[in-house]
Coordinates of C-alpha atoms in Angstrom, one line a residue:
M193 CA 7.2 21.8 12.4
K194 CA 6.1 23.4 9.3
N195 CA 3.0 25.3 9.3
F196 CA 0.9 23.9 6.3
T197 CA -2.8 24.3 6.2
T198 CA -3.3 23.3 2.3
L199 CA -1.5 21.4 -0.2
N200 CA -1.0 24.5 -2.1
D201 CA 1.0 25.6 1.0
V202 CA 3.0 22.6 0.6
F203 CA 3.7 23.3 -3.2
Y204 CA 4.7 27.2 -2.7
Y205 CA 6.7 26.2 0.3
A206 CA 8.8 23.4 -1.8
N207 CA 9.4 26.0 -4.6
R208 CA 10.9 28.3 -2.5
A209 CA 12.7 25.9 -0.4
Y210 CA 13.9 23.2 -2.9
G211 CA 13.1 24.9 -6.3
S212 CA 16.6 24.4 -7.6
K213 CA 17.0 20.6 -6.4
E214 CA 16.6 17.7 -8.8
M215 CA 13.2 16.2 -7.0
F216 CA 11.6 14.1 -10.0
F217 CA 13.1 11.2 -11.8
G218 CA 11.2 10.0 -14.9
K219 CA 12.2 7.7 -17.7
D220 CA 12.9 8.5 -21.4
V221 CA 12.0 5.7 -24.2
G222 CA 15.5 4.4 -23.6
K223 CA 14.5 3.9 -19.8
N224 CA 17.1 6.4 -18.9
F225 CA 16.1 8.6 -16.1
I226 CA 15.8 12.1 -16.6
S227 CA 16.0 14.5 -13.7
R228 CA 13.7 17.6 -13.1
T229 CA 13.9 20.2 -10.5
F230 CA 11.0 21.2 -8.3
S231 CA 10.9 24.8 -9.8
D232 CA 10.6 22.9 -13.3
I233 CA 7.7 20.9 -12.3
F234 CA 6.0 23.8 -10.5
H235 CA 6.7 26.4 -13.4
K236 CA 4.8 23.7 -15.8
A237 CA 2.1 23.1 -13.3
E238 CA 1.5 27.1 -13.1
N239 CA 1.3 27.3 -16.7
L240 CA -1.1 24.4 -17.2
A241 CA -3.0 25.9 -14.1
L242 CA -3.4 29.5 -16.1
S243 CA -4.5 27.6 -19.2
L244 CA -7.1 25.5 -16.9
L245 CA -8.1 29.0 -15.4
Q246 CA -8.6 30.6 -19.2
M247 CA -10.6 27.5 -20.2
G248 CA -13.1 28.3 -17.3
I249 CA -12.1 25.8 -14.6
Q250 CA -13.9 26.8 -11.1
P251 CA -13.0 26.1 -7.7
G252 CA -14.8 23.0 -6.7
D253 CA -14.9 21.5 -10.2
R254 CA -13.9 18.0 -10.6
I255 CA -11.5 16.8 -13.1
G256 CA -10.7 13.2 -14.0
L257 CA -6.9 11.9 -14.0
M258 CA -6.8 8.9 -15.7
A259 CA -2.9 8.1 -15.8
D260 CA 0.1 6.2 -14.2
N261 CA 3.3 6.8 -12.6
R262 CA 5.1 9.7 -14.4
T263 CA 6.1 13.2 -13.8
E264 CA 3.3 14.7 -15.9
W265 CA 0.9 13.1 -13.3
A266 CA 2.5 15.4 -10.9
I267 CA 2.1 18.4 -12.9
A268 CA -1.5 17.7 -13.7
D269 CA -2.2 17.0 -9.9
I270 CA -0.7 20.4 -8.8
A271 CA -2.3 22.3 -11.5
T272 CA -5.6 21.2 -10.5
L273 CA -5.2 22.0 -6.8
L274 CA -3.6 25.4 -7.5
N275 CA -7.1 26.3 -9.1
G276 CA -9.0 25.1 -6.2
A277 CA -10.5 22.1 -8.3
I278 CA -10.8 18.4 -7.1
N279 CA -9.3 15.7 -8.9
V280 CA -10.8 12.4 -9.5
P281 CA -7.8 9.7 -10.2
R282 CA -7.7 6.1 -11.4
G283 CA -5.3 4.1 -13.3
S284 CA -5.1 3.6 -17.0
D285 CA -5.6 0.0 -16.9
S286 CA -9.2 0.9 -15.5
T287 CA -12.0 -0.4 -17.8
P288 CA -13.9 2.0 -19.9
Q289 CA -17.0 0.8 -17.7
E290 CA -15.0 1.9 -14.3
I291 CA -13.8 5.1 -15.9
E292 CA -17.6 5.9 -17.4
Y293 CA -18.9 5.3 -13.7
I294 CA -16.4 7.5 -11.9
L295 CA -16.7 10.3 -14.5
S296 CA -20.5 10.2 -14.6
H297 CA -20.9 9.8 -10.6
S298 CA -18.3 12.7 -9.9
E299 CA -19.6 14.8 -12.7
S300 CA -16.3 15.6 -14.0
K301 CA -15.9 18.7 -16.2
Y302 CA -12.4 17.9 -17.9
C303 CA -10.5 14.5 -17.9
F304 CA -6.6 14.1 -18.1
V305 CA -5.9 10.9 -19.9
E306 CA -2.5 9.0 -20.0
H307 CA -2.3 8.4 -23.8
E308 CA -4.0 8.2 -27.2
K309 CA -4.6 4.6 -26.9
L310 CA -6.7 5.0 -23.7
Y311 CA -8.3 8.2 -25.1
D312 CA -9.5 6.0 -28.1
S313 CA -10.8 3.4 -25.9
L314 CA -12.9 5.9 -23.9
K315 CA -14.6 7.8 -26.9
P316 CA -17.6 5.5 -26.8
I317 CA -18.5 6.3 -23.3
L318 CA -17.5 10.1 -23.0
S319 CA -20.7 11.2 -24.5
N320 CA -22.2 9.5 -21.5
T321 CA -20.6 11.9 -19.1
K322 CA -20.3 15.5 -18.5
V323 CA -16.5 15.7 -19.8
E324 CA -16.1 18.8 -21.8
K325 CA -12.5 18.5 -22.5
V326 CA -10.0 15.6 -22.7
I327 CA -6.3 16.5 -22.0
I328 CA -3.8 13.9 -23.2
L329 CA -0.5 13.5 -21.0
D330 CA 1.8 11.9 -23.6
P331 CA 3.9 14.7 -25.0
G332 CA 3.6 13.4 -28.6
F333 CA 0.0 13.6 -28.9
R334 CA -1.6 15.6 -31.7
S335 CA -5.2 16.2 -31.6
K336 CA -7.5 14.8 -34.3
D337 CA -10.8 16.1 -32.7
T338 CA -12.0 19.3 -30.9
L339 CA -12.6 17.0 -27.8
A340 CA -8.8 16.2 -26.9
V341 CA -5.8 18.5 -26.6
S342 CA -2.3 17.8 -25.4
M343 CA -1.1 18.8 -21.9
E344 CA 2.0 20.0 -23.5
T345 CA 0.1 22.4 -25.7
L346 CA -1.7 23.7 -22.8
I347 CA 1.8 24.3 -20.8
N348 CA 3.1 26.0 -23.6
E349 CA 0.2 28.3 -24.1
G350 CA 0.2 28.8 -20.1
E351 CA 3.6 30.5 -20.5
T352 CA 1.9 33.5 -22.5
L353 CA -0.7 33.9 -19.7
R354 CA 1.8 34.1 -16.9
K355 CA 0.7 37.8 -16.5
N356 CA -2.3 36.2 -14.9
L357 CA -0.4 34.6 -12.1
P358 CA -1.7 36.9 -9.2
S359 CA -5.2 35.7 -10.2
L360 CA -4.1 32.1 -9.9
E361 CA -2.2 32.9 -6.6
L362 CA -5.3 34.4 -5.1
R363 CA -7.7 31.6 -5.9
S364 CA -4.8 29.1 -4.7
K365 CA -4.6 31.1 -1.5
Q366 CA -8.4 31.0 -1.0
V367 CA -8.3 27.2 -0.8
K368 CA -9.6 26.5 2.7
P369 CA -8.2 23.3 5.0
D370 CA -12.0 21.7 4.9
D371 CA -11.9 22.1 1.1
L372 CA -11.9 19.0 -1.2
F373 CA -8.8 18.1 -3.0
T374 CA -9.5 14.7 -4.3
I375 CA -12.4 12.2 -4.6
I376 CA -10.9 8.7 -4.6
Y377 CA -13.1 5.8 -5.9
T378 CA -12.1 2.8 -3.9
S379 CA -11.3 -0.1 -6.0
G380 CA -12.7 -2.2 -3.2
T381 CA -13.1 -5.8 -2.5
T382 CA -16.9 -5.6 -2.7
G383 CA -19.8 -3.7 -4.5
M384 CA -19.9 -0.6 -6.6
P385 CA -16.9 1.7 -5.6
K386 CA -17.6 4.5 -3.4
G387 CA -16.1 8.1 -3.9
V388 CA -14.1 9.1 -0.6
M389 CA -14.2 12.7 -0.5
L390 CA -10.9 13.8 1.3
T391 CA -10.0 17.6 2.0
H392 CA -6.6 19.6 2.2
Q393 CA -6.6 19.1 6.0
N394 CA -7.0 15.5 5.9
M395 CA -4.0 15.1 3.6
V396 CA -1.7 17.8 5.1
Y397 CA -2.1 16.1 8.7
N398 CA -0.3 13.0 7.3
V399 CA 2.2 15.0 5.3
V400 CA 3.2 16.8 8.5
K401 CA 2.9 13.7 11.0
V402 CA 4.5 11.0 9.1
P403 CA 7.8 12.2 7.9
P404 CA 9.4 12.6 11.3
R405 CA 8.1 9.3 12.4
V406 CA 10.0 7.2 9.7
G407 CA 12.8 9.2 9.3
L408 CA 12.1 10.7 5.9
K409 CA 14.3 13.5 5.2
S410 CA 15.8 16.0 2.4
S411 CA 18.6 13.9 1.6
D412 CA 16.6 10.9 0.8
R413 CA 16.2 9.3 -2.6
T414 CA 13.0 7.2 -2.8
L415 CA 11.4 4.8 -5.5
S416 CA 7.8 5.0 -6.5
I417 CA 6.4 1.8 -7.7
L418 CA 2.8 1.9 -6.2
P419 CA 0.0 3.3 -8.5
V420 CA 0.6 7.0 -8.1
W421 CA -3.2 7.8 -7.9
H422 CA -3.5 5.5 -4.9
I423 CA -3.8 7.5 -1.7
F424 CA -1.0 5.7 0.0
E425 CA 1.5 6.5 -2.8
R426 CA 0.0 10.2 -3.0
A427 CA 0.3 10.6 0.7
I428 CA 4.3 9.6 0.6
D429 CA 4.8 11.7 -2.6
Y430 CA 3.2 14.9 -1.0
A431 CA 5.3 13.9 2.1
I432 CA 8.5 14.2 -0.2
I433 CA 7.9 17.1 -1.8
A434 CA 7.3 18.6 1.8
E435 CA 10.6 17.6 2.9
G436 CA 12.6 18.4 -0.4
A437 CA 13.3 14.6 -1.0
S438 CA 13.6 13.0 -4.4
I439 CA 11.5 10.6 -6.0
A440 CA 12.1 8.2 -8.9
Y441 CA 9.3 6.4 -11.0
T442 CA 9.8 2.8 -11.6
N443 CA 7.8 -0.5 -12.3
I444 CA 7.9 -4.1 -11.4
R445 CA 9.9 -4.8 -14.7
D446 CA 12.6 -2.4 -14.1
L447 CA 12.7 -2.5 -10.2
R448 CA 15.8 -4.6 -9.8
D449 CA 18.0 -2.3 -12.4
D450 CA 16.4 1.0 -10.9
F451 CA 17.5 -0.3 -7.3
Q452 CA 21.2 0.1 -8.6
K453 CA 20.7 3.0 -10.7
I454 CA 18.9 5.3 -8.1
K455 CA 20.2 3.6 -4.9
P456 CA 17.2 4.4 -2.7
S457 CA 17.5 5.2 0.8
F458 CA 13.9 4.9 1.3
M459 CA 10.8 3.4 -0.3
A460 CA 7.2 2.5 0.4
S461 CA 5.3 -0.3 -1.1
A462 CA 2.5 -3.0 -0.4
P463 CA 3.2 -6.0 1.3
R464 CA 3.3 -7.9 -2.0
L465 CA 6.7 -6.4 -3.1
W466 CA 8.4 -7.3 0.1
E467 CA 7.2 -10.8 -0.2
N468 CA 8.3 -11.1 -3.6
L469 CA 11.9 -9.6 -2.9
Y470 CA 12.0 -12.2 0.2
Q471 CA 11.2 -15.2 -2.2
G472 CA 13.8 -14.1 -4.6
I473 CA 16.6 -13.9 -2.0
K474 CA 15.5 -17.3 -0.6
Q475 CA 15.5 -18.8 -3.9
K476 CA 19.0 -17.5 -4.6
L477 CA 20.3 -19.0 -1.2
E478 CA 18.5 -22.5 -1.9
K479 CA 21.0 -22.5 -4.9
A480 CA 23.8 -21.6 -3.2
P481 CA 26.6 -23.8 -2.0
E482 CA 25.9 -25.5 1.1
N483 CA 28.9 -23.5 3.0
K484 CA 27.0 -20.2 2.0
R485 CA 23.8 -21.4 3.0
K486 CA 25.1 -22.4 6.5
L487 CA 27.0 -19.4 7.0
F488 CA 23.6 -17.6 6.3
D489 CA 21.5 -19.7 8.6
F490 CA 24.2 -19.2 11.3
A491 CA 24.2 -15.4 10.7
Y492 CA 20.3 -15.1 10.8
D493 CA 20.3 -17.1 14.0
I494 CA 22.9 -14.9 15.8
C495 CA 21.6 -11.4 14.5
K496 CA 18.0 -12.7 15.3
K497 CA 18.9 -13.2 18.8
F498 CA 20.6 -10.0 19.0
K499 CA 17.7 -8.0 17.6
D500 CA 15.3 -9.8 19.8
G501 CA 17.5 -8.9 22.8
Q502 CA 17.7 -5.2 21.7
D503 CA 13.9 -5.2 20.8
Y504 CA 12.9 -6.4 24.4
L505 CA 15.2 -4.2 26.4
A506 CA 14.0 -1.0 24.1
G507 CA 10.2 -2.1 24.9
N508 CA 9.9 -3.1 21.1
K509 CA 8.5 -6.6 21.7
L510 CA 4.7 -6.9 21.2
Q511 CA 3.2 -7.2 24.4
T512 CA -0.2 -9.1 24.6
K513 CA -0.5 -9.6 27.9
E514 CA 0.7 -7.9 31.2
E515 CA 4.0 -9.4 32.4
S516 CA 4.6 -10.1 35.9
P517 CA 7.8 -9.0 37.8
F518 CA 9.4 -12.4 37.5
E519 CA 8.6 -12.9 33.7
R520 CA 10.2 -9.2 33.1
A521 CA 13.4 -10.0 35.1
K522 CA 13.7 -13.0 33.4
N523 CA 13.2 -11.7 30.0
T524 CA 15.4 -9.0 30.9
A525 CA 18.3 -11.1 32.0
V526 CA 18.0 -13.4 28.6
S527 CA 17.8 -10.4 26.4
L528 CA 20.8 -8.6 28.4
G529 CA 22.9 -11.6 27.7
Y530 CA 21.9 -11.8 24.0
V531 CA 22.9 -8.1 23.6
L532 CA 26.4 -8.3 25.6
N533 CA 27.5 -11.6 24.3
L534 CA 26.5 -11.3 20.7
F535 CA 27.2 -7.5 19.9
L536 CA 30.6 -8.2 18.1
L537 CA 29.6 -11.3 16.4
S538 CA 26.4 -9.8 15.1
K539 CA 28.2 -6.9 13.8
V540 CA 30.8 -9.1 12.0
L541 CA 28.1 -11.1 10.5
D542 CA 26.0 -8.6 9.3
G543 CA 28.8 -7.0 7.3
L544 CA 29.9 -10.4 6.1
V545 CA 26.5 -11.5 5.1
F546 CA 23.6 -9.2 5.3
S547 CA 25.6 -6.3 3.7
K548 CA 25.4 -8.2 0.4
I549 CA 21.9 -8.5 0.4
R550 CA 21.3 -4.9 0.9
D551 CA 23.7 -4.3 -1.8
V552 CA 21.1 -5.9 -4.1
L553 CA 18.7 -3.5 -3.2
G554 CA 21.0 -0.4 -3.9
G555 CA 23.1 -0.5 -0.6
H556 CA 21.5 2.6 0.8
L557 CA 18.2 1.5 2.0
T558 CA 17.7 2.7 5.5
G559 CA 14.0 2.6 5.9
T560 CA 11.0 1.2 4.2
I561 CA 7.2 1.5 4.6
S562 CA 4.7 -1.2 4.0
G563 CA 0.9 -0.5 3.7
G564 CA -2.2 -1.5 2.1
G565 CA -2.5 -4.7 3.7
A566 CA -0.7 -7.1 6.1
L567 CA 2.8 -7.8 6.0
P568 CA 3.3 -11.6 6.5
A569 CA 5.4 -12.1 9.8
H570 CA 8.1 -14.2 8.3
V571 CA 8.9 -11.5 5.7
D572 CA 8.6 -8.8 8.6
E573 CA 11.1 -10.4 10.6
F574 CA 13.4 -11.2 7.7
F575 CA 13.9 -7.5 6.5
N576 CA 14.4 -6.4 10.0
V577 CA 16.9 -9.0 11.1
I578 CA 19.0 -8.2 7.9
G579 CA 19.2 -4.4 8.5
I580 CA 16.5 -3.0 6.8
P581 CA 13.8 -1.7 9.2
V582 CA 10.2 -1.9 8.1
Y583 CA 7.8 0.8 9.1
E584 CA 4.7 -1.4 8.8
G585 CA 1.8 1.1 8.4
Y586 CA -2.1 0.8 8.7
G587 CA -4.7 3.1 7.2
M588 CA -7.4 3.3 4.6
T589 CA -8.4 5.6 1.9
E590 CA -11.0 7.1 4.1
C591 CA -8.3 8.3 6.5
A592 CA -5.8 9.8 3.9
P593 CA -4.5 7.1 4.4
I594 CA -2.5 6.9 7.8
I595 CA -4.1 5.8 11.1
S596 CA -0.7 4.2 12.5
V597 CA 2.6 3.4 11.6
R598 CA 5.8 2.3 13.1
S599 CA 8.6 4.6 14.0
V600 CA 12.2 5.1 13.9
G601 CA 13.3 3.3 17.3
N602 CA 10.0 1.9 17.7
V603 CA 9.6 -1.0 15.3
V604 CA 7.2 -3.5 17.0
Q605 CA 6.8 -6.6 14.9
G606 CA 3.3 -7.8 14.9
S607 CA 2.1 -4.4 15.3
V608 CA 1.2 -1.3 13.1
G609 CA 2.9 0.9 15.7
K610 CA 1.5 3.8 17.3
W611 CA -0.8 6.6 16.1
P612 CA 0.1 10.2 15.5
E613 CA -0.5 12.9 18.0
G614 CA -4.1 14.1 17.2
T615 CA -5.5 11.0 16.5
I616 CA -7.5 8.8 18.8
V617 CA -8.1 5.1 18.4
K618 CA -10.4 2.7 20.4
V619 CA -11.2 -0.7 20.1
V620 CA -14.8 -1.9 20.8
N621 CA -16.8 -5.1 21.2
D622 CA -20.0 -5.9 19.0
Q623 CA -22.1 -3.6 21.4
G624 CA -19.7 -0.7 20.9
E625 CA -18.1 -0.8 24.4
S626 CA -14.3 -0.5 24.7
V627 CA -12.5 -3.5 25.3
P628 CA -9.4 -3.7 27.3
K629 CA -5.8 -3.9 26.2
G630 CA -4.9 -7.2 24.6
K631 CA -8.6 -8.1 23.7
M632 CA -9.6 -8.2 20.1
G633 CA -12.3 -6.0 18.8
I634 CA -13.5 -3.5 16.0
I635 CA -10.9 -0.6 15.4
H636 CA -12.5 2.9 15.6
I637 CA -10.6 6.2 14.8
K638 CA -11.1 10.1 15.3
G639 CA -8.7 12.4 14.0
P640 CA -8.1 15.2 11.5
Q641 CA -7.1 12.7 8.8
V642 CA -10.9 11.2 8.7
M643 CA -12.6 11.8 5.5
K644 CA -15.6 14.3 4.8
G645 CA -17.8 11.4 3.7
Y646 CA -18.7 9.4 0.7
Y647 CA -19.5 11.5 -2.2
K648 CA -23.4 11.7 -2.9
N649 CA -24.0 8.7 -0.3
E650 CA -24.9 10.1 2.8
E651 CA -26.3 6.5 3.9
A652 CA -22.7 4.9 3.4
T653 CA -21.3 7.9 5.3
S654 CA -23.6 7.7 8.3
K655 CA -23.0 4.0 8.4
A656 CA -19.0 4.5 8.6
I657 CA -18.8 7.8 10.6
Q658 CA -20.9 8.3 14.1
D659 CA -20.4 10.9 16.4
G660 CA -16.8 11.9 14.5
W661 CA -15.6 8.1 15.0
M662 CA -14.9 6.3 11.8
N663 CA -15.6 2.5 12.0
T664 CA -12.6 0.8 10.2
G665 CA -14.4 -2.4 9.7
D666 CA -11.1 -3.9 10.9
L667 CA -10.3 -6.3 13.9
G668 CA -7.4 -5.6 16.2
F669 CA -6.2 -5.0 19.7
I670 CA -4.2 -2.4 21.4
S671 CA -1.1 -3.9 22.9
F672 CA 0.2 -3.8 26.5
N673 CA 2.8 -1.3 25.0
D674 CA 0.4 0.8 23.3
T675 CA 0.9 -0.3 19.8
L676 CA -2.1 -1.2 17.5
S677 CA -2.2 -4.6 16.0
V678 CA -4.6 -5.4 13.1
R679 CA -6.0 -9.1 12.7
G680 CA -8.2 -9.1 9.8
R681 CA -11.5 -7.5 8.4
V682 CA -14.9 -7.8 10.2
K683 CA -16.5 -8.8 7.0
D684 CA -13.6 -11.5 5.9
T685 CA -14.7 -13.2 9.3
I686 CA -15.9 -16.8 8.4
V687 CA -18.8 -18.0 10.5
L688 CA -19.0 -21.8 10.4
L689 CA -22.2 -24.2 10.6
G690 CA -21.4 -24.8 14.2
G691 CA -21.3 -20.8 14.9
E692 CA -17.3 -20.6 15.4
N693 CA -15.9 -17.5 13.9
V694 CA -12.5 -17.7 12.1
E695 CA -10.4 -15.1 10.8
P696 CA -9.0 -16.5 7.5
V697 CA -5.9 -13.9 7.0
P698 CA -3.4 -15.9 9.7
I699 CA -4.2 -19.1 7.9
E700 CA -3.8 -17.8 4.6
N701 CA -0.4 -15.8 5.8
L702 CA 1.0 -19.2 7.3
L703 CA 0.1 -21.2 4.1
L704 CA 1.9 -18.4 2.2
E705 CA 5.0 -19.2 4.3
N706 CA 5.5 -22.3 2.2
A707 CA 7.3 -21.6 -0.9
L708 CA 5.3 -24.0 -3.1
I709 CA 2.0 -22.0 -2.3
N710 CA 1.6 -18.8 -4.2
Q711 CA -1.8 -17.8 -3.7
V712 CA -4.4 -18.9 -1.2
I713 CA -7.8 -18.1 0.0
V714 CA -9.5 -19.6 2.8
V715 CA -13.4 -20.6 2.5
G716 CA -16.2 -22.0 4.4
Q717 CA -19.0 -19.5 5.4
D718 CA -22.0 -21.5 6.7
Q719 CA -20.4 -25.0 6.1
K720 CA -19.1 -27.2 8.6
S721 CA -15.6 -26.9 8.0
L722 CA -12.9 -24.7 6.3
T723 CA -11.3 -25.4 2.9
A724 CA -9.1 -23.7 0.6
L725 CA -8.3 -22.7 -3.1
I726 CA -4.7 -22.7 -3.8
W727 CA -2.6 -21.6 -6.7
P728 CA 0.7 -23.2 -6.6
D729 CA 4.3 -22.0 -7.6
K730 CA 5.0 -24.3 -10.4
E731 CA 8.6 -23.5 -10.6
R732 CA 8.8 -24.9 -6.8
M733 CA 7.0 -27.8 -7.7
K734 CA 9.6 -28.8 -10.3
E735 CA 12.3 -28.2 -7.9
A736 CA 10.5 -30.4 -5.2
G737 CA 10.2 -33.2 -7.8
L738 CA 6.9 -32.8 -8.9
N739 CA 6.2 -32.6 -12.7
P740 CA 2.8 -31.1 -13.6
K741 CA 2.0 -31.5 -17.2
E742 CA 1.0 -28.6 -19.2
G743 CA -2.6 -27.7 -19.1
E744 CA -3.1 -30.4 -16.4
D745 CA -5.8 -30.4 -14.0
L746 CA -3.5 -30.4 -10.9
N747 CA -6.9 -31.5 -8.9
Q748 CA -6.5 -34.9 -10.6
N749 CA -2.9 -35.7 -9.8
K750 CA -2.9 -37.8 -6.8
E751 CA 0.8 -37.4 -6.2
I752 CA 0.7 -33.6 -6.2
R753 CA -2.6 -33.4 -4.0
L754 CA -0.7 -35.8 -1.3
Y755 CA 2.1 -33.4 -1.6
Y756 CA -0.1 -30.4 -0.9
Q757 CA -2.3 -31.9 1.6
N758 CA 1.0 -32.7 3.8
I759 CA 2.0 -29.1 3.4
V760 CA -1.3 -27.9 4.6
K761 CA -1.5 -30.2 7.5
K762 CA 1.8 -29.3 8.7
Q763 CA 1.1 -25.6 8.6
I764 CA -2.3 -25.5 10.2
S765 CA -1.7 -27.7 12.9
S766 CA -2.4 -27.6 16.6
E767 CA 1.2 -27.2 17.0
N768 CA 1.1 -23.9 15.3
G769 CA -1.5 -23.0 17.7
F770 CA -4.7 -23.7 15.5
K771 CA -7.9 -25.1 17.1
S772 CA -9.6 -28.1 15.7
F773 CA -12.4 -26.0 13.5
E774 CA -9.6 -23.6 12.1
K775 CA -8.0 -26.7 10.4
L776 CA -8.7 -27.3 6.5
T777 CA -10.5 -30.4 5.5
D778 CA -9.9 -30.0 1.8
F779 CA -8.5 -28.0 -0.8
R780 CA -8.5 -27.3 -4.5
F781 CA -6.0 -26.0 -7.0
L782 CA -7.2 -23.0 -8.7
P783 CA -7.2 -23.3 -12.7
K784 CA -5.3 -19.9 -13.1
A785 CA -3.6 -17.4 -10.8
M786 CA -5.6 -14.7 -9.3
E787 CA -5.0 -11.3 -11.3
V788 CA -5.1 -7.6 -10.7
G789 CA -8.5 -6.0 -12.3
D790 CA -10.2 -9.5 -11.7
E791 CA -9.8 -11.4 -8.6
L792 CA -7.3 -8.6 -7.0
T793 CA -7.3 -5.1 -6.3
N794 CA -4.4 -2.5 -7.5
L795 CA -2.8 -3.4 -4.1
F796 CA -3.2 -7.2 -4.6
K797 CA -5.9 -7.5 -1.9
M798 CA -8.4 -10.4 -2.8
K799 CA -11.8 -9.5 -3.8
R800 CA -13.1 -12.6 -1.8
N801 CA -17.0 -11.9 -3.1
V802 CA -15.8 -12.1 -6.5
I803 CA -13.6 -15.3 -5.8
H804 CA -16.4 -17.1 -4.1
D805 CA -18.7 -16.1 -6.9
K806 CA -16.4 -17.1 -9.8
Y807 CA -15.4 -20.4 -8.3
K808 CA -18.5 -21.2 -6.7
D809 CA -18.7 -24.6 -8.3
L810 CA -15.2 -25.3 -7.2
I811 CA -15.8 -24.6 -3.7
K812 CA -19.0 -26.6 -3.8
S813 CA -17.3 -29.5 -5.0
M814 CA -15.3 -29.4 -1.4
Y815 CA -18.6 -29.8 0.4
V816 CA -20.5 -32.7 -1.7

């Protein structure tokens, strides 16, 4: 196991071990990938760090980093950390008001900015902050004032300062595991963002523990699509550097082409991506000739049974209750029958049918991590059946972010796997007492990845962390095969007028399994019953014979409402295990799709309070 104590150890190790390897793939203006070795990136980062040192940067200084996925981001990040400084990142799509709050609250001394357009939008607010210098990542930037300078200029100037490398290396080695490396302001689903203080130790723990669990190795080629400033993507990127794998930066527009160009063997993303890929594959299947659809359904049924048998025999089926000896014997016999009888047929069908789907994703994808939200059960099952194991993880910014993650050979669907060695997880009731396995409660965690606290917010820190235990605010349980399952947020829980507690997420996930529903939020706090707001898939509506008019208020269309009433009634039914108070008594169509930056966070999580406030009249109309 690699002996890192700080992220700077990771960078110096990677430069020694993999310096000549092409590890970073960015794009030119023609969308062609341009490769760079790690030594090239590290050399530029050292030059930039030397220029920052010359400018007067001190260990512990905060530096804003407002940019998106590109190799220059990595250079700026590494240069900051080599100086013992703390970066404060955010995406370039953040509003000037958000950036002003973050820069002011963190008292950032310098700020990296993606491009001139963003810089121009920030000029009116920079005078309200303590920022002394703005550094533009775009290579073509030419400064028109004294406040801004091109990062390219600083890198070039740093080349003349390399005689000062011993001073930089000394400063870098003086960084301690407990020193901060970043303050990340949570985009959050409620209230003002809080600055999460993460130490080198927090991140190094994940960098060391996660790769062997998910099988990440130096030969892997990865695609980066999550916002690079987000802690989930950062943890993956640092792990890639530590292992000597390669990383290519992409976006949702180019993803399909980039699967073929890069042919990734490993990838991490939020559940929304896997959901979109699943929907795209299903749409193609629906348009395929009947004989091909039947072949797919047959292959899926056979391979699922074979996989179910394999999983049970390997102890990889979620156990929510303890099995009796009779149940164990019966399930073992059935599973053994599936494995023995379907082995050859499943292999033939996999090669005949599912290999073609894998080819669409480059043909080499052997593992994926899903994090940042709950992966819908049907999507989870689909990718595991077609031969792309999904290592669903669970974490939060406050834990840098990994709390638990599935591992190679231990993919238990319905769970987020086991927590790494060194982490302790307990599930407690409202009185703070630990509950037995299989019993729902609030997840608490203790371990080296738990944050130092919230910046300048001792009150919030003391509420979140007590006696070293981090209260995640998430509901879940520990299964009888010692995996963790997450079932929702404590704050998401809807309390009905009759006192019934309802978790909206399982209801929403089941509704989303229907292709005609694109987005949905269940509401009903302090009301007699549950209702929902729905954004439909209009293309699928047309395919179903429904023809909404442009600009039409769908809530007034009786035919469409009746069609969706039947969908809701069928999905949220007693047959699917829902109690009477969990059923929806009404719904309304949203006037527009929920969007990132408005009703959704960067990881497509719903900001429930924002949605409730924005559509309060629409919600009220369901309870008149």
